[in-house]
PDB file of C-alpha atoms in Angstrom:
ATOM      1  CA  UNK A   1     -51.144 140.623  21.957  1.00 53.00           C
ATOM      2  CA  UNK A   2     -49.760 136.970  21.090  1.00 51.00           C
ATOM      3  CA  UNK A   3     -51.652 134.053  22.735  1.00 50.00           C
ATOM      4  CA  UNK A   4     -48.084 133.865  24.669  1.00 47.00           C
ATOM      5  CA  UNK A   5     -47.919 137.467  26.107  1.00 46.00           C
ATOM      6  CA  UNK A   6     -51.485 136.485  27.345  1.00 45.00           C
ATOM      7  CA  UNK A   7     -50.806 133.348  28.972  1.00 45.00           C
ATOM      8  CA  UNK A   8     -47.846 135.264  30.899  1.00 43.00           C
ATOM      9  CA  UNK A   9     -50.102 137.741  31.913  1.00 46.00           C
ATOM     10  CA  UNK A  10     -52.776 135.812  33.088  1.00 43.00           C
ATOM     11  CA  UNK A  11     -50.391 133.264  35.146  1.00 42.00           C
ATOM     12  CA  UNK A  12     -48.448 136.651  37.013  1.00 40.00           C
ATOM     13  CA  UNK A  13     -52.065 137.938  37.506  1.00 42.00           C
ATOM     14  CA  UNK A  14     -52.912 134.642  39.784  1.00 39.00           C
ATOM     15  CA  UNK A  15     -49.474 134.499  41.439  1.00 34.00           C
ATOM     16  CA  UNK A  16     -49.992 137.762  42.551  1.00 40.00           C
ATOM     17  CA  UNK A  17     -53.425 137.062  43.805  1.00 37.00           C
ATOM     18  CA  UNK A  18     -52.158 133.888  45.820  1.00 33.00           C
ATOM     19  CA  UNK A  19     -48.908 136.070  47.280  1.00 32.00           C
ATOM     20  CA  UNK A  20     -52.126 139.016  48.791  1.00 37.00           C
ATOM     21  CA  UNK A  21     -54.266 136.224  50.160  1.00 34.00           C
ATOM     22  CA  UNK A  22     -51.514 134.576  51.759  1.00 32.00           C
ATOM     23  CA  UNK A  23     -50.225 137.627  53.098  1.00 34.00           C
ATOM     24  CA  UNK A  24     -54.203 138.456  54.922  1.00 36.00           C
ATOM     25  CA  UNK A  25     -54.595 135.292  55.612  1.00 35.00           C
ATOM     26  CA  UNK A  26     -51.058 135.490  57.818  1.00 35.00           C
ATOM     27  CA  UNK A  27     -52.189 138.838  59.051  1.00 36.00           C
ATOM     28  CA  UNK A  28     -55.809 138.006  59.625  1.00 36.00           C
ATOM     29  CA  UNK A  29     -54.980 134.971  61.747  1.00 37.00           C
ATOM     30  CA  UNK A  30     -52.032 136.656  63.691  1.00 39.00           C
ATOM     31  CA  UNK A  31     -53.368 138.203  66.802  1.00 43.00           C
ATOM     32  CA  UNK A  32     -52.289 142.004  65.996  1.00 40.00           C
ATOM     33  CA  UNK A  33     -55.806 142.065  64.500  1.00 40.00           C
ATOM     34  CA  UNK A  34     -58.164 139.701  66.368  1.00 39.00           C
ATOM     35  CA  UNK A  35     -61.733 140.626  66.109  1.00 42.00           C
ATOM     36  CA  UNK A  36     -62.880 142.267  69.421  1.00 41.00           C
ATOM     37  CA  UNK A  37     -66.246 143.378  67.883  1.00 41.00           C
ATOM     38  CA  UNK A  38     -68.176 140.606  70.127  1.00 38.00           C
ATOM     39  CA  UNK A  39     -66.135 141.002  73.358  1.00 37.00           C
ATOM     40  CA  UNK A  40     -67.112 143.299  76.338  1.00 39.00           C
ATOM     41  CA  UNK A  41     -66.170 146.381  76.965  1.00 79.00           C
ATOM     42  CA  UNK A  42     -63.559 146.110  79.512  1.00 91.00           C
ATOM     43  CA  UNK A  43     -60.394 148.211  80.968  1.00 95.00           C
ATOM     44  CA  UNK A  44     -57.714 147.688  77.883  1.00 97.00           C
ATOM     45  CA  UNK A  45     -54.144 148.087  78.515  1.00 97.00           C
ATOM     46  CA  UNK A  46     -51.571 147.993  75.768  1.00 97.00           C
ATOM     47  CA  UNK A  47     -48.000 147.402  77.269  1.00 96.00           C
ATOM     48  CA  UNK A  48     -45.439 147.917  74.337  1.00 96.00           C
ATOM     49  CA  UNK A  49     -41.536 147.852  75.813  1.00 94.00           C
ATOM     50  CA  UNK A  50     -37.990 147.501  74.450  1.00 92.00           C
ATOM     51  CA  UNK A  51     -34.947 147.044  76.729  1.00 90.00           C
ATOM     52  CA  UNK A  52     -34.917 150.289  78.042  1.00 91.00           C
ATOM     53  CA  UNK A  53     -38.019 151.622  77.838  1.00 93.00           C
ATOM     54  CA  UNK A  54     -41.805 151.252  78.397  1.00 94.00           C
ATOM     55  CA  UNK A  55     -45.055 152.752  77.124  1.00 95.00           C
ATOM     56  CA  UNK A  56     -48.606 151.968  79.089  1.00 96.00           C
ATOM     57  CA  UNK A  57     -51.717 152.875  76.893  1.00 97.00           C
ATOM     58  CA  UNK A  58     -54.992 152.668  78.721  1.00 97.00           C
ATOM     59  CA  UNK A  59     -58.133 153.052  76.963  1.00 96.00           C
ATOM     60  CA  UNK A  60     -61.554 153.106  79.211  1.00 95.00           C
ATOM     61  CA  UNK A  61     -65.512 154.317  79.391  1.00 94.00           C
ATOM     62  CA  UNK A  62     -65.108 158.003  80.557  1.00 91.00           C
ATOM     63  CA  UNK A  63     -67.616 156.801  83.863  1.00 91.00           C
ATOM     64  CA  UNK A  64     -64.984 154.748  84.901  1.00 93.00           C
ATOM     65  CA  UNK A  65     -62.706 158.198  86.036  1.00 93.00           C
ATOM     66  CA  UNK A  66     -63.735 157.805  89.508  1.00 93.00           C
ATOM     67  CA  UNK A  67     -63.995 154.491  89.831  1.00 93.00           C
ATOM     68  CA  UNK A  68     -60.744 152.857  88.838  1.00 94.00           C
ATOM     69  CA  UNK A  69     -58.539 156.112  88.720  1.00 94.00           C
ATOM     70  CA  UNK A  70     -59.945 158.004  91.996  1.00 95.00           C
ATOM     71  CA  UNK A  71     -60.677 161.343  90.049  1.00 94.00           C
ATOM     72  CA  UNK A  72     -63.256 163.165  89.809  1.00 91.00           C
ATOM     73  CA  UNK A  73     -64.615 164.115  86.162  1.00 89.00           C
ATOM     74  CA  UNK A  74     -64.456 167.670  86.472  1.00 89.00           C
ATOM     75  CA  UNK A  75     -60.501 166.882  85.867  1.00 87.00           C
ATOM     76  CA  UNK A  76     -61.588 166.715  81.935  1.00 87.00           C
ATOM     77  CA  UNK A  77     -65.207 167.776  81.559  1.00 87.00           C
ATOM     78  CA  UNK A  78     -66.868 170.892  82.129  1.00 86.00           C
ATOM     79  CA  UNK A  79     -69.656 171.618  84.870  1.00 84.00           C
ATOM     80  CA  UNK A  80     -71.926 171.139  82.165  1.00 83.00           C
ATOM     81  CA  UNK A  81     -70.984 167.034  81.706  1.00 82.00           C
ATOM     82  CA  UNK A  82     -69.156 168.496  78.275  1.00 84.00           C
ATOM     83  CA  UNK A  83     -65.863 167.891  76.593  1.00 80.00           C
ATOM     84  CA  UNK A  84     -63.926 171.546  76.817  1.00 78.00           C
ATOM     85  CA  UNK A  85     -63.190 171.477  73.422  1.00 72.00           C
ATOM     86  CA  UNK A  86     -61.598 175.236  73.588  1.00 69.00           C
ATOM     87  CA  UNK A  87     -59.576 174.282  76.414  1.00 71.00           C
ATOM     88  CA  UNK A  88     -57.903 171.233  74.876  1.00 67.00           C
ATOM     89  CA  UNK A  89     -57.157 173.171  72.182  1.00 63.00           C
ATOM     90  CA  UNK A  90     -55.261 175.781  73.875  1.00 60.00           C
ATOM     91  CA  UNK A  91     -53.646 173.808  76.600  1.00 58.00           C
ATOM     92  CA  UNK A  92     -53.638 170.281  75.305  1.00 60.00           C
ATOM     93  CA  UNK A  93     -53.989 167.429  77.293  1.00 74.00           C
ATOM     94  CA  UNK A  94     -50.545 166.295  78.299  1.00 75.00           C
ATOM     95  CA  UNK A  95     -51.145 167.897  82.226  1.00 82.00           C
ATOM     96  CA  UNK A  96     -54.346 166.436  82.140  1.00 84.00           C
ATOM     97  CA  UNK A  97     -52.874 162.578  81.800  1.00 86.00           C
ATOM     98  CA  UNK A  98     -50.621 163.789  84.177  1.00 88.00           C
ATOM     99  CA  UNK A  99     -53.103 164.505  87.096  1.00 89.00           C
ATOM    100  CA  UNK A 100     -55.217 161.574  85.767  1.00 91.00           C
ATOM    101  CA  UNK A 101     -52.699 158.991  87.154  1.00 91.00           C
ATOM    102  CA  UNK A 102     -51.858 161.078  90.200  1.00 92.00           C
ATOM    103  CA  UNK A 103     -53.236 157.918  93.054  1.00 93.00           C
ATOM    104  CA  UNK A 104     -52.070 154.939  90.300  1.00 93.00           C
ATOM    105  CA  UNK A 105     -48.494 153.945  91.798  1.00 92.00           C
ATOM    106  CA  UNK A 106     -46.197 152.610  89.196  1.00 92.00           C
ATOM    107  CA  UNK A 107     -43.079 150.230  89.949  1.00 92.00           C
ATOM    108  CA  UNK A 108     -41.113 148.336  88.504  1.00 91.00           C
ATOM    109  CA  UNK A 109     -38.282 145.643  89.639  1.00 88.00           C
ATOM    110  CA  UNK A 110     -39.941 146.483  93.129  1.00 87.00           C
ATOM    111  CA  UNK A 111     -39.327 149.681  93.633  1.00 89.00           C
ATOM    112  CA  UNK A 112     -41.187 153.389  91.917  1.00 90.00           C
ATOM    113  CA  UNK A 113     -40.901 153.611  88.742  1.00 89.00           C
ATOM    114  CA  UNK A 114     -41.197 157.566  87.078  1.00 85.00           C
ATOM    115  CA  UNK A 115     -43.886 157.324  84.275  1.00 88.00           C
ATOM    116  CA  UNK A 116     -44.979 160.662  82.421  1.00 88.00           C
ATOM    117  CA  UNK A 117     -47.920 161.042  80.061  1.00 87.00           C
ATOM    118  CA  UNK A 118     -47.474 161.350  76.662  1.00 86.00           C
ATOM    119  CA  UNK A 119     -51.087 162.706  75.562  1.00 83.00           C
ATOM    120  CA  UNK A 120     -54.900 161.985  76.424  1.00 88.00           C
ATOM    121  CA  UNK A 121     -57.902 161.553  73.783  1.00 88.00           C
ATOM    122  CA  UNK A 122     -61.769 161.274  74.327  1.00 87.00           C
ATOM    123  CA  UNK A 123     -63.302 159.842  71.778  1.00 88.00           C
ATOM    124  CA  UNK A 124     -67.051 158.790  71.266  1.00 88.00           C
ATOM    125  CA  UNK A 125     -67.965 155.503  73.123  1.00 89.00           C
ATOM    126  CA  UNK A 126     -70.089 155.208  69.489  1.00 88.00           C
ATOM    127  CA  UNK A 127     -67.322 154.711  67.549  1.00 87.00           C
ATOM    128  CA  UNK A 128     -64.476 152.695  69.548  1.00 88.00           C
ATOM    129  CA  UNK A 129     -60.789 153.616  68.270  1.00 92.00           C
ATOM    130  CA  UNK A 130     -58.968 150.079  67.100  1.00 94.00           C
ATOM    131  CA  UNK A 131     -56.793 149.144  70.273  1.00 96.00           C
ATOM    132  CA  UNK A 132     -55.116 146.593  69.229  1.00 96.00           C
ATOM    133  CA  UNK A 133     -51.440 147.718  68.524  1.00 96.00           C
ATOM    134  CA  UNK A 134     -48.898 149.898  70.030  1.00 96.00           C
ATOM    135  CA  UNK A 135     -49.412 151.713  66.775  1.00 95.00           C
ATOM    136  CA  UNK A 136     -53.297 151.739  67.504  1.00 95.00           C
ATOM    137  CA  UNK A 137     -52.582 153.292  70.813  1.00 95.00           C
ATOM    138  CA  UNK A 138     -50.436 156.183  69.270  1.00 93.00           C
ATOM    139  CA  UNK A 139     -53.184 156.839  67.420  1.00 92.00           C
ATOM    140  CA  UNK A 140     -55.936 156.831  69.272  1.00 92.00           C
ATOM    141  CA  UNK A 141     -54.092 159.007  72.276  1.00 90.00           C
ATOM    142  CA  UNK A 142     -52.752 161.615  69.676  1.00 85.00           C
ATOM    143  CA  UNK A 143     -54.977 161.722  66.430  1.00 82.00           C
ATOM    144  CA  UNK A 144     -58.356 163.289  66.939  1.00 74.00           C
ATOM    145  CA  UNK A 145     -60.374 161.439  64.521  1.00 68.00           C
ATOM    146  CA  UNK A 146     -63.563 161.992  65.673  1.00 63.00           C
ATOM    147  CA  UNK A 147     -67.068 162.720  63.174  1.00 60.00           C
ATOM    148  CA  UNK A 148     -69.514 164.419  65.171  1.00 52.00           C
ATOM    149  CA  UNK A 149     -69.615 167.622  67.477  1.00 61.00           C
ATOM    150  CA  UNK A 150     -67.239 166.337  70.486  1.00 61.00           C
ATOM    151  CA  UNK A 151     -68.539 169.561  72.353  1.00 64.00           C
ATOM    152  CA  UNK A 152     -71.893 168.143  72.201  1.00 75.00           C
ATOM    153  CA  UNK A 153     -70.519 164.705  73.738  1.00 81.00           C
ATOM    154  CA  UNK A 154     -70.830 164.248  77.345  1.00 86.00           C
ATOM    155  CA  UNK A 155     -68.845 161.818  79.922  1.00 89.00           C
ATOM    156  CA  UNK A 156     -71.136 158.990  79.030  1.00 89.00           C
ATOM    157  CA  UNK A 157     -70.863 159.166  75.697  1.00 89.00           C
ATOM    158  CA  UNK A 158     -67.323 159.016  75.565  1.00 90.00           C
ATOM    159  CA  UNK A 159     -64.524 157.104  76.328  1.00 92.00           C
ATOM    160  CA  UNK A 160     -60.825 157.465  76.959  1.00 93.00           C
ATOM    161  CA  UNK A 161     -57.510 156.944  75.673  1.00 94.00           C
ATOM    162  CA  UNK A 162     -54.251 158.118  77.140  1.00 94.00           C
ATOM    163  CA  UNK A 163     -50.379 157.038  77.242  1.00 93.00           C
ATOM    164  CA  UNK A 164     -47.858 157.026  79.995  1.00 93.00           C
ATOM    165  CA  UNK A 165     -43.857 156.938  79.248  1.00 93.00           C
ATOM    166  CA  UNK A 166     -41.376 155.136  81.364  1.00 92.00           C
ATOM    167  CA  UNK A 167     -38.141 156.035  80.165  1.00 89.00           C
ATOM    168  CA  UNK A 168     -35.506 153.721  82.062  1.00 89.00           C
ATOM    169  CA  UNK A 169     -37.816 151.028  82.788  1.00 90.00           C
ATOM    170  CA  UNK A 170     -37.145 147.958  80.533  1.00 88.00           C
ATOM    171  CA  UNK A 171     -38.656 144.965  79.367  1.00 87.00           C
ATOM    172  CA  UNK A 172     -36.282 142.470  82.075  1.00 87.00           C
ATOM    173  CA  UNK A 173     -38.050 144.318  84.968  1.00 88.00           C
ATOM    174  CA  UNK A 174     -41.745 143.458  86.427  1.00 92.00           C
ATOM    175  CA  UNK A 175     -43.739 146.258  86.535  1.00 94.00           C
ATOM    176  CA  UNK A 176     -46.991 146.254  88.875  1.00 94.00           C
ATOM    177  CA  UNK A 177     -49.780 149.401  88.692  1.00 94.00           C
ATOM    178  CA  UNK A 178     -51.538 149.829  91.751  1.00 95.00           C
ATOM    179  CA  UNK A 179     -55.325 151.383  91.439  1.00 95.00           C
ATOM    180  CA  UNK A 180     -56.537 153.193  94.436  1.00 95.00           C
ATOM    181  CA  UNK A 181     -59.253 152.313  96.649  1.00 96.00           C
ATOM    182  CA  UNK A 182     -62.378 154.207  95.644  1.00 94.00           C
ATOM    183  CA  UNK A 183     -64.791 151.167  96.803  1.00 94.00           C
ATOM    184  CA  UNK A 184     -66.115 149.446  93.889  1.00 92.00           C
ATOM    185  CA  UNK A 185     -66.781 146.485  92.383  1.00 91.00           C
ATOM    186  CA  UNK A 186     -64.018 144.540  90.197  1.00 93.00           C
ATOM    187  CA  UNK A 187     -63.597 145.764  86.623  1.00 93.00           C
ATOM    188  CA  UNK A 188     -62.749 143.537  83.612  1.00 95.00           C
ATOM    189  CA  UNK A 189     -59.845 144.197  82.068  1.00 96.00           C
ATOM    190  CA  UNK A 190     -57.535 143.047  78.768  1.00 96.00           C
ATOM    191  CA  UNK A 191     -53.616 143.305  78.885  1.00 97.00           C
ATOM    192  CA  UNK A 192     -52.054 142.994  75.425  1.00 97.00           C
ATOM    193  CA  UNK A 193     -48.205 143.326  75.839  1.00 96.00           C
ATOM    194  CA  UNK A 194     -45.742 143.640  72.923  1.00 96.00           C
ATOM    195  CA  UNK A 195     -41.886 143.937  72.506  1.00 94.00           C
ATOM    196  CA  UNK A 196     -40.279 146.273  70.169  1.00 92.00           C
ATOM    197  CA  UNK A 197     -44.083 146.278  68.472  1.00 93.00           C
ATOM    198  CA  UNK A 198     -43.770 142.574  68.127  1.00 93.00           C
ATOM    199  CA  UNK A 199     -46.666 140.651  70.392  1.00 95.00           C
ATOM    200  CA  UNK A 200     -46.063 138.709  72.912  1.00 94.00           C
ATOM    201  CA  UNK A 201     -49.212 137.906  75.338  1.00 94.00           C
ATOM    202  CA  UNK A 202     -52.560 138.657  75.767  1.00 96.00           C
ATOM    203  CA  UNK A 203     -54.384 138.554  79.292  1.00 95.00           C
ATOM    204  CA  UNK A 204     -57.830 139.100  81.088  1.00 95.00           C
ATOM    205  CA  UNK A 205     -58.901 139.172  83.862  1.00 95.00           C
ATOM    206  CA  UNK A 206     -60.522 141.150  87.022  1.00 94.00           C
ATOM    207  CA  UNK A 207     -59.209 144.488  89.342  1.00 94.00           C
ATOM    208  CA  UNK A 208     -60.104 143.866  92.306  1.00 93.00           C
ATOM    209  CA  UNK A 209     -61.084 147.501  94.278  1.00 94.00           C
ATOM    210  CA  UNK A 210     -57.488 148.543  95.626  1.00 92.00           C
ATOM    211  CA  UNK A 211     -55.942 146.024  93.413  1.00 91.00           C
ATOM    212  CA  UNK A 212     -52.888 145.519  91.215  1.00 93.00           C
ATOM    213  CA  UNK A 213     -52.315 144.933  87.564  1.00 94.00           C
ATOM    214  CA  UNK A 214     -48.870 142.334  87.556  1.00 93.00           C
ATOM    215  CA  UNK A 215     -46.920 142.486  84.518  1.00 93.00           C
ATOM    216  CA  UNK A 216     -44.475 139.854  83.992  1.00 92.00           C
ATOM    217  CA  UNK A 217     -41.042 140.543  82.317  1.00 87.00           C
ATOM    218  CA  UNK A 218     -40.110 140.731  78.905  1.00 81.00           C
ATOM    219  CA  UNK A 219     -37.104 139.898  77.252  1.00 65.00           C
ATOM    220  CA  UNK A 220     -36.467 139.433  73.210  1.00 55.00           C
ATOM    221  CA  UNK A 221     -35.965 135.826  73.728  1.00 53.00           C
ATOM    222  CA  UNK A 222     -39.503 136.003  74.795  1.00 57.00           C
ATOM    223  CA  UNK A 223     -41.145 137.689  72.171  1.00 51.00           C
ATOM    224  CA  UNK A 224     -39.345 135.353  69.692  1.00 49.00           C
ATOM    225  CA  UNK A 225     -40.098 132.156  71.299  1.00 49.00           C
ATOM    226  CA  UNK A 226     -43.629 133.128  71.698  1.00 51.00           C
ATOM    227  CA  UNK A 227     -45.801 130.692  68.523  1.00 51.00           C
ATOM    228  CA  UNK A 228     -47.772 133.733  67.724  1.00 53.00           C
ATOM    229  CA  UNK A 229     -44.696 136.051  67.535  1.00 48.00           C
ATOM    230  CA  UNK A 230     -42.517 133.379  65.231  1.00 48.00           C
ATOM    231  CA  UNK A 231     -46.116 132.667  63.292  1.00 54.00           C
ATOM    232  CA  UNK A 232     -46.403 136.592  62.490  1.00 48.00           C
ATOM    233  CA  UNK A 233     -42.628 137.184  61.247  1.00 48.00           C
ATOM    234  CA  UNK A 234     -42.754 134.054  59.181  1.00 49.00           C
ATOM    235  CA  UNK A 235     -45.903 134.525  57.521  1.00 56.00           C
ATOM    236  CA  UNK A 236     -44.522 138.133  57.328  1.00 52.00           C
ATOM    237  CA  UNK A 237     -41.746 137.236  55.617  1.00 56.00           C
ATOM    238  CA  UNK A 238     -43.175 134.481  53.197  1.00 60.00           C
ATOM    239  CA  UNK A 239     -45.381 137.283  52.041  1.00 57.00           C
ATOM    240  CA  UNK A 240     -42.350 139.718  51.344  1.00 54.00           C
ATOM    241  CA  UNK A 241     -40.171 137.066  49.833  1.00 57.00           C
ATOM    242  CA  UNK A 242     -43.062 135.352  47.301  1.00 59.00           C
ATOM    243  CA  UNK A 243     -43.642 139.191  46.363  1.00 54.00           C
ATOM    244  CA  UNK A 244     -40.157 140.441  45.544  1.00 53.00           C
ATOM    245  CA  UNK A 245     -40.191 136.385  43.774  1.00 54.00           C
ATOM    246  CA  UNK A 246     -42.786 137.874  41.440  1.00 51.00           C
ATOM    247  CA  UNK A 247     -41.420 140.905  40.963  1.00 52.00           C
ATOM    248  CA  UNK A 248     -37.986 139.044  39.645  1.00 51.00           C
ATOM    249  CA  UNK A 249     -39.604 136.687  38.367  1.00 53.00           C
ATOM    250  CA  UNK A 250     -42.271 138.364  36.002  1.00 51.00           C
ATOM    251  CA  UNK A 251     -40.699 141.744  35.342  1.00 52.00           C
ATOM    252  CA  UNK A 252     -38.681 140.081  32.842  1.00 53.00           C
ATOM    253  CA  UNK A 253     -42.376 137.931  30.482  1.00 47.00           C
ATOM    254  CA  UNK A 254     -43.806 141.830  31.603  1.00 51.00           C
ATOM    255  CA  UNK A 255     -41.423 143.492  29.437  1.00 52.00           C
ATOM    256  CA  UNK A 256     -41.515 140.255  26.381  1.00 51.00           C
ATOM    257  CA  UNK A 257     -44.719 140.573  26.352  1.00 55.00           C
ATOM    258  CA  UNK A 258     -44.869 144.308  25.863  1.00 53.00           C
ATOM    259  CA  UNK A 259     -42.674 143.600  23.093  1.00 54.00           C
ATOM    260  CA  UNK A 260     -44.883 141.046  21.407  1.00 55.00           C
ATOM    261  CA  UNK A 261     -47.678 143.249  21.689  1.00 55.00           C
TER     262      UNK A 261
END
C-alpha cells in the first residue's frame, strides 16, 4: 500500500473515532442514561405519553406491596415467602398487575381515568433492571432476564416491575394517582416522564401515607422546548449527520486506495 492509501486510511480511521466519541459523549451527558448507581432506592415511576395515550411503569422493593399499594403479598408470593414460578408460567402475570392496582385511583383531566396492566416482573433486588427509559420499562416488565433460581428468591429479595395502559388518556390532560391509606411513613419516590420516548422532566420527591402523585401535562411543544430534549436530538443528529459525512466522504479514498494497493 502507497504512503497515500495509508495516509487516507489513517485520517478516516480518526474521523471515525471523533464522530463515536461525540456521539457517547451526547448520549452519556443526556439524561436518558444518568448514573443512578449512588442514589437511593426509592419508588420509580416512568410516565411515557403521546397525544392519545399513556403508559405508567412502576418499579419498587417487593416489601413495599402493602405499604404503598394496600395488598397483601400473598397476591404474588406463595405461603412459603417464594416466587410461584409454575404459576407465572401458566397464567402469566397480566391479572396479577391488575389486582395489584385495585385501591390506586387513577384520573386524569379530573375525572377516572381506565388504566389496564400490561404485564408484571420480579426481579432480584441484587441485580436492579436499568429504569431509565420507556424502553427500559418494557423490558424490565416483559423480559425475564434473571441469573439465579427465582424460585429460590423470596419477597425481600426481590423487587418489582409492572406497567399500566391508559388508552384515551393523553399527554394535554393532568393525571393524579392516588395511593391508599395503609398508615405508613412517606416513601421516596423518582418521576421520569417522557413524550413519544423523548424526555421531558425528572422529579423527586415524598408520598405522603394517603397521598397523591401530580403529574403535570404534556404537550410536544413541551418536550421540544425542554434544553435536555433539544440537547439530545441535536447531539443525536450531529452524530448521524458527521457519520453518513464519513461514509460519503471516505467511501470514495476507501475504494482509491484499494486500488493503489
Amino acid at each position: 500500500m502507497t504512503d497515500e492509501a495509508k495516509s487516507a486510511g489513517s485520517c478516516a480511521k480518526r474521523f471515525c473515532a471523533r464522530i463515536s466519541l461525540m456521539a457517547f459523549l451526547g448520549i452519556a451527558g443526556s439524561p436518558l442514561v444518568a448514573d443512578q448507581a449512588s442514589a437511593p432506592d426509592p419508588v420509580t415511576f416512568i410516565i411515557n405519553r403521546d397525544a392519545h395515550d399513556t403508559e405508567v411503569y412502576v418499579s419498587l422493593p417487593a416489601l413495599e406491596i402493602e405499604a404503598l399499594l394496600g395488598q397483601t403479598p400473598g397476591l404474588i408470593f406463595s405461603e412459603n415467602g417464594t416466587v410461584p414460578i409454575g404459576e407465572f408460567q401458566l397464567a402469566g402475570s397480566t391479572d396479577v398487575a391488575d389486582a395489584l392496582v385495585e385501591q390506586v385511583q387513577l384520573s386524569a383531566g379530573g375525572s377516572a381515568a381506565g388504566f389496564e396492566a400490561m404485564s408484571l416482573m420480579v426481579h432480584p433486588a441484587a441485580q436492579p433492571q436499568p429504569f431509565m427509559t420507556p424502553w427500559d420499562a418494557v423490558v424490565a416488565t416483559a423480559v425475564c432476564t434473571v441469573e439465579d433460581d427465582a424460585a429460590a428468591l423470596t419477597i425481600a429479595d426481590t423487587r418489582l416491575y409492572f406497567g399500566l395502559f391508559g388508552r384515551g388518556v393523553g399527554g394535554d390532560e393532568r393525571l393524579r394517582i392516588d395511593f391508599p391509606d395503609t398508615d405508613r411513613e412517606a416513601r421516596a419516590y423518582v418521576l421520569r416522564e417522557y413524550f413519544e420516548g423523548r424526555f421531558v422532566r425528572e422529579t423527586a420527591g415524598y408520598l405522603p401515607d394517603g397521598g397523591q402523585l401530580e403529574v403535570d401535562r404534556i404537550s410536544s411543544s413541551v418536550a421540544l422546548a425542554n434544553p435536555a430534549a433539544v440537547r439530545w436530538f441535536v447531539m443525536s443528529g450531529m452524530a448521524a449527520g458527521l457519520a453518513f459525512g464519513a461514509i460519503w466522504l471516505f467511501g470514495p479514498l476507501r475504494r482509491r486506495s484499494e486500488r493503489l494497493s
